[in-house]
Short mmCIF file of C-alpha atoms in Angstrom, two decimals:
data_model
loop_
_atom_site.label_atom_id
_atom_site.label_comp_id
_atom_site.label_asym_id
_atom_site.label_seq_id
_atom_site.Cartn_x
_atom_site.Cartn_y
_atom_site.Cartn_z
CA UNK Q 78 40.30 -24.14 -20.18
CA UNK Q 79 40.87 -21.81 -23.14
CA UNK Q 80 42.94 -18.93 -22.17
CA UNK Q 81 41.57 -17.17 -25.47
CA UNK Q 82 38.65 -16.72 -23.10
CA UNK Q 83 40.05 -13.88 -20.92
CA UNK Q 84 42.01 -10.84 -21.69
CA UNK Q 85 45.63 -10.98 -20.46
CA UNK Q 86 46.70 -8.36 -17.93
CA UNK Q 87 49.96 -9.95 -17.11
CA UNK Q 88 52.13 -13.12 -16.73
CA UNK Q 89 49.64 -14.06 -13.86
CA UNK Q 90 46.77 -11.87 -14.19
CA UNK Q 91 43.54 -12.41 -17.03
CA UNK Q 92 40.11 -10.68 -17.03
CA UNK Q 93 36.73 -11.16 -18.26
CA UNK Q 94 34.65 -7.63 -18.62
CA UNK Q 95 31.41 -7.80 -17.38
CA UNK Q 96 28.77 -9.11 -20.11
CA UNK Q 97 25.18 -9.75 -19.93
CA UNK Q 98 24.08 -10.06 -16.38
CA UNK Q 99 27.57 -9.91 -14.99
CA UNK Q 100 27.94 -6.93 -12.31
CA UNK Q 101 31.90 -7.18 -11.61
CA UNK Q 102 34.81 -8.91 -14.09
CA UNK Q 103 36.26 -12.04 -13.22
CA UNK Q 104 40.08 -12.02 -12.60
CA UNK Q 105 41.84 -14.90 -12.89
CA UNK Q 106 45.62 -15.26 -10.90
CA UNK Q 107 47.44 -18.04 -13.07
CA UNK Q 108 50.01 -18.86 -15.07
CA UNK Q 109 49.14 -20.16 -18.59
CA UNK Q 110 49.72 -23.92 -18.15
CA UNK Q 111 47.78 -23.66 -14.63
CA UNK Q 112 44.34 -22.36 -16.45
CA UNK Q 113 45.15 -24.58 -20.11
CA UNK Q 114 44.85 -27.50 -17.13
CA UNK Q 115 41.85 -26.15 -15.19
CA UNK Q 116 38.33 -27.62 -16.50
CA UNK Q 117 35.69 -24.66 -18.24
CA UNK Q 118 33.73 -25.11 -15.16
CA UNK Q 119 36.23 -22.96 -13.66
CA UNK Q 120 34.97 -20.03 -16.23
CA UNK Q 121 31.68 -20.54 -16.27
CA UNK Q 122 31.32 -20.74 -12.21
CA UNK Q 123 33.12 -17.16 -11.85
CA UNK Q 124 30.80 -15.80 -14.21
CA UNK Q 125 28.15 -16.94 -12.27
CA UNK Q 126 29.56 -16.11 -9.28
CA UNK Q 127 30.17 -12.17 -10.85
CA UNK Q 128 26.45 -12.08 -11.38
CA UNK Q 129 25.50 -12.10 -7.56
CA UNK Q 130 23.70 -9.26 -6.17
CA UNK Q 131 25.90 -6.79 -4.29
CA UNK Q 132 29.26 -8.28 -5.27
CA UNK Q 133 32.08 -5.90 -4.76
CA UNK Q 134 35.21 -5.62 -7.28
CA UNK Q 135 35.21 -8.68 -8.77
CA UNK Q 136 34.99 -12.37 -9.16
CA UNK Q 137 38.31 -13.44 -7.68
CA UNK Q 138 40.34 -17.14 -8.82
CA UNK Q 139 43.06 -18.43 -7.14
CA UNK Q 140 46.12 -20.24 -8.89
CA UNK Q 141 44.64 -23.54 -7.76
CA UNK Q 142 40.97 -23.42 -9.00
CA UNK Q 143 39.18 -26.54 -9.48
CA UNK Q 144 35.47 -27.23 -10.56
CA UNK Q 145 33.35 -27.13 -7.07
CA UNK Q 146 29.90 -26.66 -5.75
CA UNK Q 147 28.64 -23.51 -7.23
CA UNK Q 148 31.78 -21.35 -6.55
CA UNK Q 149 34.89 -23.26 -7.78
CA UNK Q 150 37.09 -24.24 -5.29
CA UNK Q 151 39.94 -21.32 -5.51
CA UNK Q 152 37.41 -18.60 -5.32
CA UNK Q 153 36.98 -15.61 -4.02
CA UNK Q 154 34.44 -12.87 -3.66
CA UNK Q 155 32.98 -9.99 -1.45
CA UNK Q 156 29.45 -8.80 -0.61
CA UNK Q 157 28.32 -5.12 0.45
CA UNK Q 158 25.16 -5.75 3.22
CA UNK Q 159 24.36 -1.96 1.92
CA UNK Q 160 23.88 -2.85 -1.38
CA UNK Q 161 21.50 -5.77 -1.68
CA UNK Q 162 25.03 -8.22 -0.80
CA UNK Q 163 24.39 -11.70 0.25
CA UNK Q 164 25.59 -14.65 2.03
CA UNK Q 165 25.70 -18.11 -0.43
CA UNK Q 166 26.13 -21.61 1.42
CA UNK Q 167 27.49 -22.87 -1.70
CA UNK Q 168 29.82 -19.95 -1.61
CA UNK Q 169 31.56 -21.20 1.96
CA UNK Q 170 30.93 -25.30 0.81
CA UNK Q 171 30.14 -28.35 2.63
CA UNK Q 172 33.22 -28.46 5.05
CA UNK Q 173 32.74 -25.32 6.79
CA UNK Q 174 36.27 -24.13 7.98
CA UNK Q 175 38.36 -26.98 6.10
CA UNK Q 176 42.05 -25.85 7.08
CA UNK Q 177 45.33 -26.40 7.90
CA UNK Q 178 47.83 -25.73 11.06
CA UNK Q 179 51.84 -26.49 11.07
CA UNK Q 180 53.18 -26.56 14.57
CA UNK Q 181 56.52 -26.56 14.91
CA UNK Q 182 58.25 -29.58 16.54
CA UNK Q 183 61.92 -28.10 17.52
CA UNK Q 184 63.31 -31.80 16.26
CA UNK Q 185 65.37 -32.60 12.80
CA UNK Q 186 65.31 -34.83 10.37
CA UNK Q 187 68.26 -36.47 12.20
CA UNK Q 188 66.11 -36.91 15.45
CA UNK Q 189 62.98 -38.77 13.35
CA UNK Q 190 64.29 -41.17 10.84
CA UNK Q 191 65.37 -43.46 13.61
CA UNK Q 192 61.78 -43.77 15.05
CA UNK Q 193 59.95 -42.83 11.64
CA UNK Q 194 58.24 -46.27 11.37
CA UNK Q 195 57.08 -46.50 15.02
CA UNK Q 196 56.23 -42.77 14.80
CA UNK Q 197 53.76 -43.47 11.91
CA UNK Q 198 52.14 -46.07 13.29
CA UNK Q 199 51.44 -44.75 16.91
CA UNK Q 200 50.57 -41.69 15.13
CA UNK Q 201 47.95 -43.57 12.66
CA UNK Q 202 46.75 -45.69 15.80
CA UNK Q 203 46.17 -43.05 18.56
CA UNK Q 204 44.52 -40.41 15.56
CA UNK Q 205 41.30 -41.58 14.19
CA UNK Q 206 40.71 -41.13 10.64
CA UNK Q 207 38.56 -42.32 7.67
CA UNK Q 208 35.04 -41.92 6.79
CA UNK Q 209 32.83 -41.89 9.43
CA UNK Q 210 35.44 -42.24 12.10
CA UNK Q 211 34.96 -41.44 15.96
CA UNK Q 212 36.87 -40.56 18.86
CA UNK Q 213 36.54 -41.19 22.63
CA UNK Q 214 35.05 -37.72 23.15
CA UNK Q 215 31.25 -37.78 23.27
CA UNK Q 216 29.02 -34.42 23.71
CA UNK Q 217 26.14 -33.87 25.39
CA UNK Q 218 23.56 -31.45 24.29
CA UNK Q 219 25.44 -28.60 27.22
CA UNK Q 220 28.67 -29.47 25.92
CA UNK Q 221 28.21 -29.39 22.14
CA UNK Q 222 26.52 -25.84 22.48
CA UNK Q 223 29.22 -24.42 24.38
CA UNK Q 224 31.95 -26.08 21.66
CA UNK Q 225 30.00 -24.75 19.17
CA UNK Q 226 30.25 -20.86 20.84
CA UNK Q 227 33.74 -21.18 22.17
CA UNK Q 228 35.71 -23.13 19.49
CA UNK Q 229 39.48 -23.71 20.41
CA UNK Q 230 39.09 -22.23 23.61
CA UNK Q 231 36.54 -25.13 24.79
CA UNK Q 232 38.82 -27.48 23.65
CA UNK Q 233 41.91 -25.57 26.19
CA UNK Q 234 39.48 -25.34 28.82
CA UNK Q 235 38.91 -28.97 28.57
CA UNK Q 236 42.48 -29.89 28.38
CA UNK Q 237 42.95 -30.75 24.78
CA UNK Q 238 45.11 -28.19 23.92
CA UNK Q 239 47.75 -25.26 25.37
CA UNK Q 240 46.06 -21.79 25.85
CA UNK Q 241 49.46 -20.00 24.06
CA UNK Q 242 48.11 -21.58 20.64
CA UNK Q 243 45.01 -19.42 20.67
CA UNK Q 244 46.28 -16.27 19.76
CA UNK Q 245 48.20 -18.41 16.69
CA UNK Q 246 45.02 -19.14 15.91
CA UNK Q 247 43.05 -17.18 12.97
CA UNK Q 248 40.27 -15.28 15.04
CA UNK Q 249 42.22 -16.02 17.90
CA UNK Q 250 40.44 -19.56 18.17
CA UNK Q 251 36.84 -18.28 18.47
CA UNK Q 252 34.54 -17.04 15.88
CA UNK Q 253 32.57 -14.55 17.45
CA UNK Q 254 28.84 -14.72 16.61
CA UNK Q 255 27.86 -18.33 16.44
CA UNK Q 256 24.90 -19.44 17.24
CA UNK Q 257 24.22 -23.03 18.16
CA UNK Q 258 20.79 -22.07 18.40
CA UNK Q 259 20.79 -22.20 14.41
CA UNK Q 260 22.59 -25.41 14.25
CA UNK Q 261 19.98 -28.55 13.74
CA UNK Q 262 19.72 -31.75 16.25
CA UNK Q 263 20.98 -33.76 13.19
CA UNK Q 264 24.19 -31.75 12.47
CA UNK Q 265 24.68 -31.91 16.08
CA UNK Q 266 23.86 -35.75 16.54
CA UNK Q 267 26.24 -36.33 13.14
CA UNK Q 268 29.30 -34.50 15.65
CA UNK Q 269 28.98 -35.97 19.00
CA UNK Q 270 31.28 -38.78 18.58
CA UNK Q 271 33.51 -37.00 15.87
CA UNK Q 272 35.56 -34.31 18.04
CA UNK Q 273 38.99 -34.82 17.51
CA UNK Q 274 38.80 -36.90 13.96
CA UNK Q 275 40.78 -36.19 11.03
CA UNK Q 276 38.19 -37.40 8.58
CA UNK Q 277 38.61 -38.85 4.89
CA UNK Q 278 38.99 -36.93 1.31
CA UNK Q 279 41.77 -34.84 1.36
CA UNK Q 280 42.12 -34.31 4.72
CA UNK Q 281 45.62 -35.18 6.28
CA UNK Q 282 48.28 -34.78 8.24
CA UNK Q 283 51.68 -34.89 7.72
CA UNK Q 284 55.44 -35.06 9.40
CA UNK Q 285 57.50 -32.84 7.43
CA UNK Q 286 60.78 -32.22 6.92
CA UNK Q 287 62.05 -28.00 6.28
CA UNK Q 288 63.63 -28.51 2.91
CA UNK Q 289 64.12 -25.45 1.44
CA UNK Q 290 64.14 -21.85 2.78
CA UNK Q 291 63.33 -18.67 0.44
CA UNK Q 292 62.98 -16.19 3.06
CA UNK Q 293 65.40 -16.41 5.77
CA UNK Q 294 64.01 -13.24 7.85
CA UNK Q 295 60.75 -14.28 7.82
CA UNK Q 296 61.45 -18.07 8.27
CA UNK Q 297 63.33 -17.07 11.48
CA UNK Q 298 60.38 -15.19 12.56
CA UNK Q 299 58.36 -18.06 11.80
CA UNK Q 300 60.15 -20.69 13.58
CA UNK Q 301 61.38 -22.65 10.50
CA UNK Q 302 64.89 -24.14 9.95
CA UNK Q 303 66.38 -25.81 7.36
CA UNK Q 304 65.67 -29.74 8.01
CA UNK Q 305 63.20 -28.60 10.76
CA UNK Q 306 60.48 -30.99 11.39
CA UNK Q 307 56.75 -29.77 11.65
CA UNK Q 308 53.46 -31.31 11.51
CA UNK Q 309 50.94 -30.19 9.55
CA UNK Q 310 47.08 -31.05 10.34
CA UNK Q 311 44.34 -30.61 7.33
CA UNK Q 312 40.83 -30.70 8.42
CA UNK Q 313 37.44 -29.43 9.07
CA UNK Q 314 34.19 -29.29 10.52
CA UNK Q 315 33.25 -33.34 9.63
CA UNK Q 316 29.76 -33.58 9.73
CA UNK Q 317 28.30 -31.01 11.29
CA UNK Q 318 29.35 -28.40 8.93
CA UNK Q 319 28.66 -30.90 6.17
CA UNK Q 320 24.88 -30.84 7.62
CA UNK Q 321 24.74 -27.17 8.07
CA UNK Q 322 25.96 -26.69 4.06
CA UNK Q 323 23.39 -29.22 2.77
CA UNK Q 324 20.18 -28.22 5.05
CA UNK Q 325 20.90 -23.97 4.60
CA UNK Q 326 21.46 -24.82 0.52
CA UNK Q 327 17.78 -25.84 0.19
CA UNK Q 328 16.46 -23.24 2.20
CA UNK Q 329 18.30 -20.66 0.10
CA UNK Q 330 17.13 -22.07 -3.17
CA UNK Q 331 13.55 -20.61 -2.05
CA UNK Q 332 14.41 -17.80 -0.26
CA UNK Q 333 16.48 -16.58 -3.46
CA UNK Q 334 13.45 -17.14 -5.44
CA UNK Q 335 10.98 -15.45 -2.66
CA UNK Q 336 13.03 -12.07 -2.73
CA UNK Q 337 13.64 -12.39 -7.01
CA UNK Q 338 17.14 -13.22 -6.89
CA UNK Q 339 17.78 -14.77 -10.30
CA UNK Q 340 20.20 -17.82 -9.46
CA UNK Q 341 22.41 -18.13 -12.64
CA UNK Q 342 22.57 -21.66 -11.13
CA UNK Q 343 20.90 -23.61 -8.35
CA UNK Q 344 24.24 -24.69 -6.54
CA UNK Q 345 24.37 -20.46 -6.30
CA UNK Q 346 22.00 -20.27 -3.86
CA UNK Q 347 22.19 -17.59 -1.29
CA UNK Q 348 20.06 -14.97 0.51
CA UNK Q 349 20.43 -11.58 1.54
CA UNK Q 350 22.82 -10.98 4.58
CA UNK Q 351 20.18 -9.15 6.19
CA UNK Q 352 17.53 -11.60 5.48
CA UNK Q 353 16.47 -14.10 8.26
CA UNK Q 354 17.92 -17.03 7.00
CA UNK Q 355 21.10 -14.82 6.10
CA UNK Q 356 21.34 -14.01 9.12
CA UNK Q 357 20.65 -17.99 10.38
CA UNK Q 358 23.17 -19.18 8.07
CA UNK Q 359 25.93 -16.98 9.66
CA UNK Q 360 24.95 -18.18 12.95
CA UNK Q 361 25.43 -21.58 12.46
CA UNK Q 362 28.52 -21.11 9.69
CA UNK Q 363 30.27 -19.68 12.57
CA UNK Q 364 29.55 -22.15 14.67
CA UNK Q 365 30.91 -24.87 12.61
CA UNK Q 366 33.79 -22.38 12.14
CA UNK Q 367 34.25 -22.65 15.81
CA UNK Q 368 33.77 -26.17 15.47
CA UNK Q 369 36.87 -26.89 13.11
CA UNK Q 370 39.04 -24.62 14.99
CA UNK Q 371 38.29 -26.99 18.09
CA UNK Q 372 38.63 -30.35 16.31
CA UNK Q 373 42.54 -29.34 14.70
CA UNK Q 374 42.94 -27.99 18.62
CA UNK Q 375 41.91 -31.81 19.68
CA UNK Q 376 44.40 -32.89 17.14
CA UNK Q 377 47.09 -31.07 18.08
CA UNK Q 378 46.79 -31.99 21.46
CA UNK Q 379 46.76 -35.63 20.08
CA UNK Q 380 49.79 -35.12 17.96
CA UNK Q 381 51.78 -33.76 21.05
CA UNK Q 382 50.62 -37.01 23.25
CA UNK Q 383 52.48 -39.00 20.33
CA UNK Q 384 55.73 -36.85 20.34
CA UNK Q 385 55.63 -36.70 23.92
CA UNK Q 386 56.53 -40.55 23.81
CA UNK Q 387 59.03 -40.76 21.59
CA UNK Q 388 60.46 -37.19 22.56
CA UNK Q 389 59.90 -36.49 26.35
CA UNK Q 390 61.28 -33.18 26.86
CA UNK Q 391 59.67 -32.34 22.83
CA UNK Q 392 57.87 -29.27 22.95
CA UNK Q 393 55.51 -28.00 19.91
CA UNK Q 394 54.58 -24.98 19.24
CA UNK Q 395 51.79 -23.78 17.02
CA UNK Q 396 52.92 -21.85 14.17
CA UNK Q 397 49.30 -20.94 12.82
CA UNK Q 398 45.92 -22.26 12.45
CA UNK Q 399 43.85 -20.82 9.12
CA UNK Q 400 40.65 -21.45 7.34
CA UNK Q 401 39.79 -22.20 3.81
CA UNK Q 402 36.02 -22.30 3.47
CA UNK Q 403 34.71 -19.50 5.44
CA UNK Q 404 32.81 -16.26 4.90
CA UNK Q 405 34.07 -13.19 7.33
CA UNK Q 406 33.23 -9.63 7.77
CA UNK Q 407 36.17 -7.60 7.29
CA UNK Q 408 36.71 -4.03 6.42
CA UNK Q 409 38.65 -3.41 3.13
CA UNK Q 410 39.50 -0.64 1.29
CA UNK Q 411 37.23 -0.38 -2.42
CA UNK Q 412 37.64 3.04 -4.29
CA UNK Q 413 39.11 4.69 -1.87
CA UNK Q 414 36.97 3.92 1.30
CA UNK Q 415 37.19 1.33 3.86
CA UNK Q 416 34.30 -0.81 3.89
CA UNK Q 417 32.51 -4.03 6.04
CA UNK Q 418 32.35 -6.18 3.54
CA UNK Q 419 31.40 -10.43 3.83
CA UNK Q 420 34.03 -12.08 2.08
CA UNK Q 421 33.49 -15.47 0.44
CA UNK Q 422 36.63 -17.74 0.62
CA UNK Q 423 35.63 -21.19 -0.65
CA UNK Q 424 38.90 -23.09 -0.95
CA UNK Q 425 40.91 -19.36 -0.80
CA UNK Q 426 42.92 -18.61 2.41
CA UNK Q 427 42.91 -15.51 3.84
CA UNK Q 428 46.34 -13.91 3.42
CA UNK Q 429 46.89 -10.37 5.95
CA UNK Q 430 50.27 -8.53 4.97
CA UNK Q 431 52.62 -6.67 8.16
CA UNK Q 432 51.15 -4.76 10.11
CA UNK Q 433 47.89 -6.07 9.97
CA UNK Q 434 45.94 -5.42 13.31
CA UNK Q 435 44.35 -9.27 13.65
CA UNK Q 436 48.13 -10.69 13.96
CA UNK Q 437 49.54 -11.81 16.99
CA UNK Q 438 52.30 -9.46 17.96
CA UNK Q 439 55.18 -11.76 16.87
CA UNK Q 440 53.82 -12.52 13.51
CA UNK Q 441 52.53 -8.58 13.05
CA UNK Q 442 55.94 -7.06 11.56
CA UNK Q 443 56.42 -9.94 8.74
CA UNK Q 444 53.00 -10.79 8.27
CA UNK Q 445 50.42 -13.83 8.13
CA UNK Q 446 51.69 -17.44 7.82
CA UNK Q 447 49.85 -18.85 4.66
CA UNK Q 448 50.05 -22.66 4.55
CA UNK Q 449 49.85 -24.29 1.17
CA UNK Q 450 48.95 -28.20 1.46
CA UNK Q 451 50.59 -30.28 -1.40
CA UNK Q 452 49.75 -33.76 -1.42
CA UNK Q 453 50.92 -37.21 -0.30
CA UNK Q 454 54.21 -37.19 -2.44
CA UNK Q 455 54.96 -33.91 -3.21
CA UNK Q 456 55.67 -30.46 -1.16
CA UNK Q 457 53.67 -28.13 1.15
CA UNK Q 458 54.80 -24.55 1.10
CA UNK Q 459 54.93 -22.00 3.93
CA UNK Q 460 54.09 -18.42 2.36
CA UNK Q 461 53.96 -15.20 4.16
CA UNK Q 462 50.90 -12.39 3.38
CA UNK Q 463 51.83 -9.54 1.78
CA UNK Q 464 50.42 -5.67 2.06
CA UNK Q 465 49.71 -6.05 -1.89
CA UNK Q 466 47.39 -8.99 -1.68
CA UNK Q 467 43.87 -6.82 -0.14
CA UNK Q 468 44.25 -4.77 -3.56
CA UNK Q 469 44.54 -8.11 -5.15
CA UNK Q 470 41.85 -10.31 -4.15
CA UNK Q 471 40.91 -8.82 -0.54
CA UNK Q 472 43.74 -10.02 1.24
CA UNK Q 473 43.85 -14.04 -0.36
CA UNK Q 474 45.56 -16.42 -1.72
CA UNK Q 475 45.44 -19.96 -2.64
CA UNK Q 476 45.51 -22.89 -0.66
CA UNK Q 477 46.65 -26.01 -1.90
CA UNK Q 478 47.97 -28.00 -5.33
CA UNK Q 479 44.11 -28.16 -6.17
CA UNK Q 480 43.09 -31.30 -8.00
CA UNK Q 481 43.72 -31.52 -11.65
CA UNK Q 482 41.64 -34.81 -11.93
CA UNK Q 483 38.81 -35.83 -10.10
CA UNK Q 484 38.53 -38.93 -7.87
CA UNK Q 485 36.85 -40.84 -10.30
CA UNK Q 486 39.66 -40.37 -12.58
CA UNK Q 487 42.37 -41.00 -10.69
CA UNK Q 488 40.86 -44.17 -8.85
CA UNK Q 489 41.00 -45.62 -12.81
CA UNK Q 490 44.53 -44.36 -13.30
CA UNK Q 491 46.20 -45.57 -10.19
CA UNK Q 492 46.13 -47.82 -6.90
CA UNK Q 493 46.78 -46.95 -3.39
CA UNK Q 494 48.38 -49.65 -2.81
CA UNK Q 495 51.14 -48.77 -5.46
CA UNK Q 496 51.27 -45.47 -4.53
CA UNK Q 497 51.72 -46.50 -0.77
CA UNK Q 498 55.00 -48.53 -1.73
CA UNK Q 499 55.78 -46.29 -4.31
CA UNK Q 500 56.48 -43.58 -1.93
CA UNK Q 501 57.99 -45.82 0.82
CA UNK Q 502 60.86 -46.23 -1.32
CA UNK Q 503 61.12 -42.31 -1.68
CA UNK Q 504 61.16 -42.24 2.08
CA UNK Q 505 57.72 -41.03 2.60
CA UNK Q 506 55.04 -43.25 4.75
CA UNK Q 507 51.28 -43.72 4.58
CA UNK Q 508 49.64 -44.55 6.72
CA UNK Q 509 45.72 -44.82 5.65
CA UNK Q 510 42.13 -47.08 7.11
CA UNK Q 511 41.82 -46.69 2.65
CA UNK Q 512 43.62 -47.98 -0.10
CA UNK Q 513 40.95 -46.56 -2.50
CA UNK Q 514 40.97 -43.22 -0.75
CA UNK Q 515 45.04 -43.46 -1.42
CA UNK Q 516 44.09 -43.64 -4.96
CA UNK Q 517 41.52 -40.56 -5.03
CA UNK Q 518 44.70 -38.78 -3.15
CA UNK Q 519 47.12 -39.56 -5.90
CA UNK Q 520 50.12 -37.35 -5.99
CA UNK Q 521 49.75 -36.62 -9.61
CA UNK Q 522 45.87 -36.34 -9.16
CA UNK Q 523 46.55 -32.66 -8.41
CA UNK Q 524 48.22 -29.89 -10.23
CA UNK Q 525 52.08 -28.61 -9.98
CA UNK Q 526 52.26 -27.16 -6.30
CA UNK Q 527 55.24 -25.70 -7.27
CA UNK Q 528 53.74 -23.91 -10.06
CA UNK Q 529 50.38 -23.08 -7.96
CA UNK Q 530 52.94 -21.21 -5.17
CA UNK Q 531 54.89 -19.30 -7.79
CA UNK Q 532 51.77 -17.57 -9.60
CA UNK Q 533 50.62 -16.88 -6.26
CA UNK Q 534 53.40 -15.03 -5.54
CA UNK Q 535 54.12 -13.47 -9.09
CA UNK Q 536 50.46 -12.10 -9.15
CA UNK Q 537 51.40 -10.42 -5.40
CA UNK Q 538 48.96 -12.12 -3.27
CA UNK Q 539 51.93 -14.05 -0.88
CA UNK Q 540 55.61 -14.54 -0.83
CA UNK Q 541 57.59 -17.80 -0.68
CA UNK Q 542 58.94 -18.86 2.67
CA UNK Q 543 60.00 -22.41 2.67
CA UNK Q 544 59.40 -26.05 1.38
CA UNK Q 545 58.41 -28.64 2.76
CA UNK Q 546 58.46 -32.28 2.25
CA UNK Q 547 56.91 -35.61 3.38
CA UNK Q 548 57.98 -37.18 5.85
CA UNK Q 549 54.78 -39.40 7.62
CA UNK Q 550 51.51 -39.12 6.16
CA UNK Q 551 48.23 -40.17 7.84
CA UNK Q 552 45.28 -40.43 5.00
CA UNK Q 553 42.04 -39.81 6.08
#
């Protein structure tokens, strides 16, 4: 992408004024190698975006944006219900509540090489992943609706999971005002064997080793020492929210046109938050929200049944669960006022400085844990929210190396196979049901992580905490 295209604020910061049919700018947080790599999609989708009715401030792009569906993946944007704001499907994506959580596993490097090998497999055997992959959990009709309206706390009650993670948890592990009711038979028949699945794509998880600390205060407070071990878990709401994206996408194509919202592009389509199917879409958004934040608790659970073997008297504690594709109401202050406002993350990850109210009380004077997925073969980063990021983008930052090819690409460029024994020598194991799906992962499919984290931080929306790298890495 061009930078000649926007106006240059600062090292990190670039503008487009509002043009045409644009109603906000679009800011742009990057450094000027990150947006010379980034496609023109990129521009042209935060345009498109800065046209929506009711949009507040601006069109928002993190460090890390890719081309995506409608939004680009690394964007960002808030809607006012009071003045004609709406809710887009293609604005949240296809895997409602995609995220990550790091628990802490109170073990060193020291403790894992000597079991690494065994420790991959059991972990690949006992977690199932891959497309189209099921567990032993099976719902009923009773038990899916009551997943779907009580998220990570139906998975405690059940006894997949500890009831101290849910206040680590973003919305303390329940999304208040789902609806199952607004959730179809087939996105409901797609999940009832895929509770507690880890999925394919880019979804993951990972043994890591601490590798380098930035912020010793707020590491402490996090629970992070140098050659720590953690596990991180990357994953959504599989199917059903899959479903949910592609069935409320259509809908919203005509219910755009039927109230004369011009769609600067189909994949745009939205409706007014207080429309009907607005107000459907939430609904069932929120419960696949709810349904993400229960399949990473399943995980979890599954991840400490593993350590638990090798580690009897292990004990792992959840550091924090957060979501990447979500929309939330959340009050923020624009010109002065604070304001409910329904703000589109869609691959963004909300990023609350000290102090905020929603933290748990031991995260609350340093701020919100902000984990930053790398990929296979390089490092994840642990960021911390800071007060400066709601001016910056409502309280948001980026989340992940984002891809700088696409899978097509970088299945011609390299194979899994390679890349599994590749990183085996570096120390790092796969473990994957997919070669090819190794080779859409590539390591140097996606940009500099390293380079995502710092313009992150440079443009004020997070701080640096630690590094992390490899250790174990389950593919889906």
């Amino acid at each position: 992408m061009d930078p000649a295209r926007f106006t240059r604020v600062d090292g990190t910061t670039w503008r487009v004024e509002p043009s045409g049919t644009m109603r906000v700018p679009v800011i742009i947080y990057a450094d000027e190698n990150l947006i010379q790599d980034m496609d023109d999609k990129v521009f042209e989708q935060a345009v498109n975006v800065a046209r929506l009715p009711g949009i507040v401030q601006a069109s928002y792009v993190m460090p890390d944006a890719h081309w995506g569906y409608g939004f680009p993946i690394g964007g960002v944007a808030a809607f006012d219900p009071d003045r004609g704001g709406v809710i887009s499907a293609g604005g949240v994506g296809f895997d409602i509540s995609c995220g990550v959580r790091t628990m802490l596993t109170g073990l060193s490097v020291a403790d894992i090489l000597p079991v690494q090998k065994q420790l991959a497999d059991s972990l690949f055997h006992q977690i199932p992943a891959g497309v189209g992959s099921e567990s032993a959990i099976t719902l009923d009709a009773a038990e899916m609706d009551a997943m779907l309206a009580k998220g990570a706390h139906w998975a405690v009650a059940r006894g997949w999971g500890e009831m101290r993670d849910l206040e680590r948890i973003e919305e303390q592990g329940r999304m208040v005002g789902a609806r199952p009711d607004c959730v179809s038979d087939r996105a409901k028949e797609r999940q009832r064997r895929e509770m507690g699945t880890l999925g394919s794509g880019n979804h993951y998880l990972e043994v890591q080793a601490v590798a380098e600390i930035f912020d010793t205060a707020v590491a402490d407070a996090f629970g992070l020492a140098q050659d720590g071990v953690v596990v991180t878990i990357h994953c959504g709401s599989r199917g059903l929210g899959h479903q949910i994206g592609t069935e409320f996408l259509k809908e919203m194509v005509v219910t755009a046109k039927e109230v004369g919202i011009d769609l600067p592009d189909r994949e745009l389509a939205c409706a007014p938050i207080d429309s009907e199917v607005g107000q459907r879409y939430l609904g069932a958004m929120r419960a696949a929200i709810n349904c993400a934040l229960a399949n990473r608790e399943i995980l979890g659970h599954y991840v400490r049944r593993v350590f638990a073997h090798f580690f009897p008297d292990n004990d792992l504690r959840l550091l924090f669960d957060v979501s990447h594709n979500t929309c939330k109401v959340e009050r923020h202050l624009v010109d002065g006022k604070r304001r409910d406002l329904f703000v589109h993350r869609k691959g963004a990850t909300r990023a609350f400085g000290p102090e905020h109210e929603s933290l748990p009380a031991a995260l609350r004077p340093v701020g919100q844990p902000v984990l930053i997925g790398g990929s296979m073969g390089t490092g994840s980063y642990v960021l911390v929210g800071e007060t400066t990021s709601e001016a910056k983008a409502f309280s948001s930052a980026c989340h992940g190396a984002g891809r700088a090819l696409s899978r097509h690409a970088a299945l011609k460029q390299w194979s899994g196979r390679k890349i599994v024994d590749d990183l085996a020598s570096q120390g790092i194991l796969i473990r994957s049901p997919s070669t090819r799906g190794v080779a859409e992962e590539a390591p140097g499919a996606y940009k500099d992580v390293g380079a995502v984290v710092a313009a992150a931080e440079h443009a004020g929306l997070a701080r640096s905490v630690a590094r992390l790298r490899p250790l174990i890495c389950i593919k889906g």
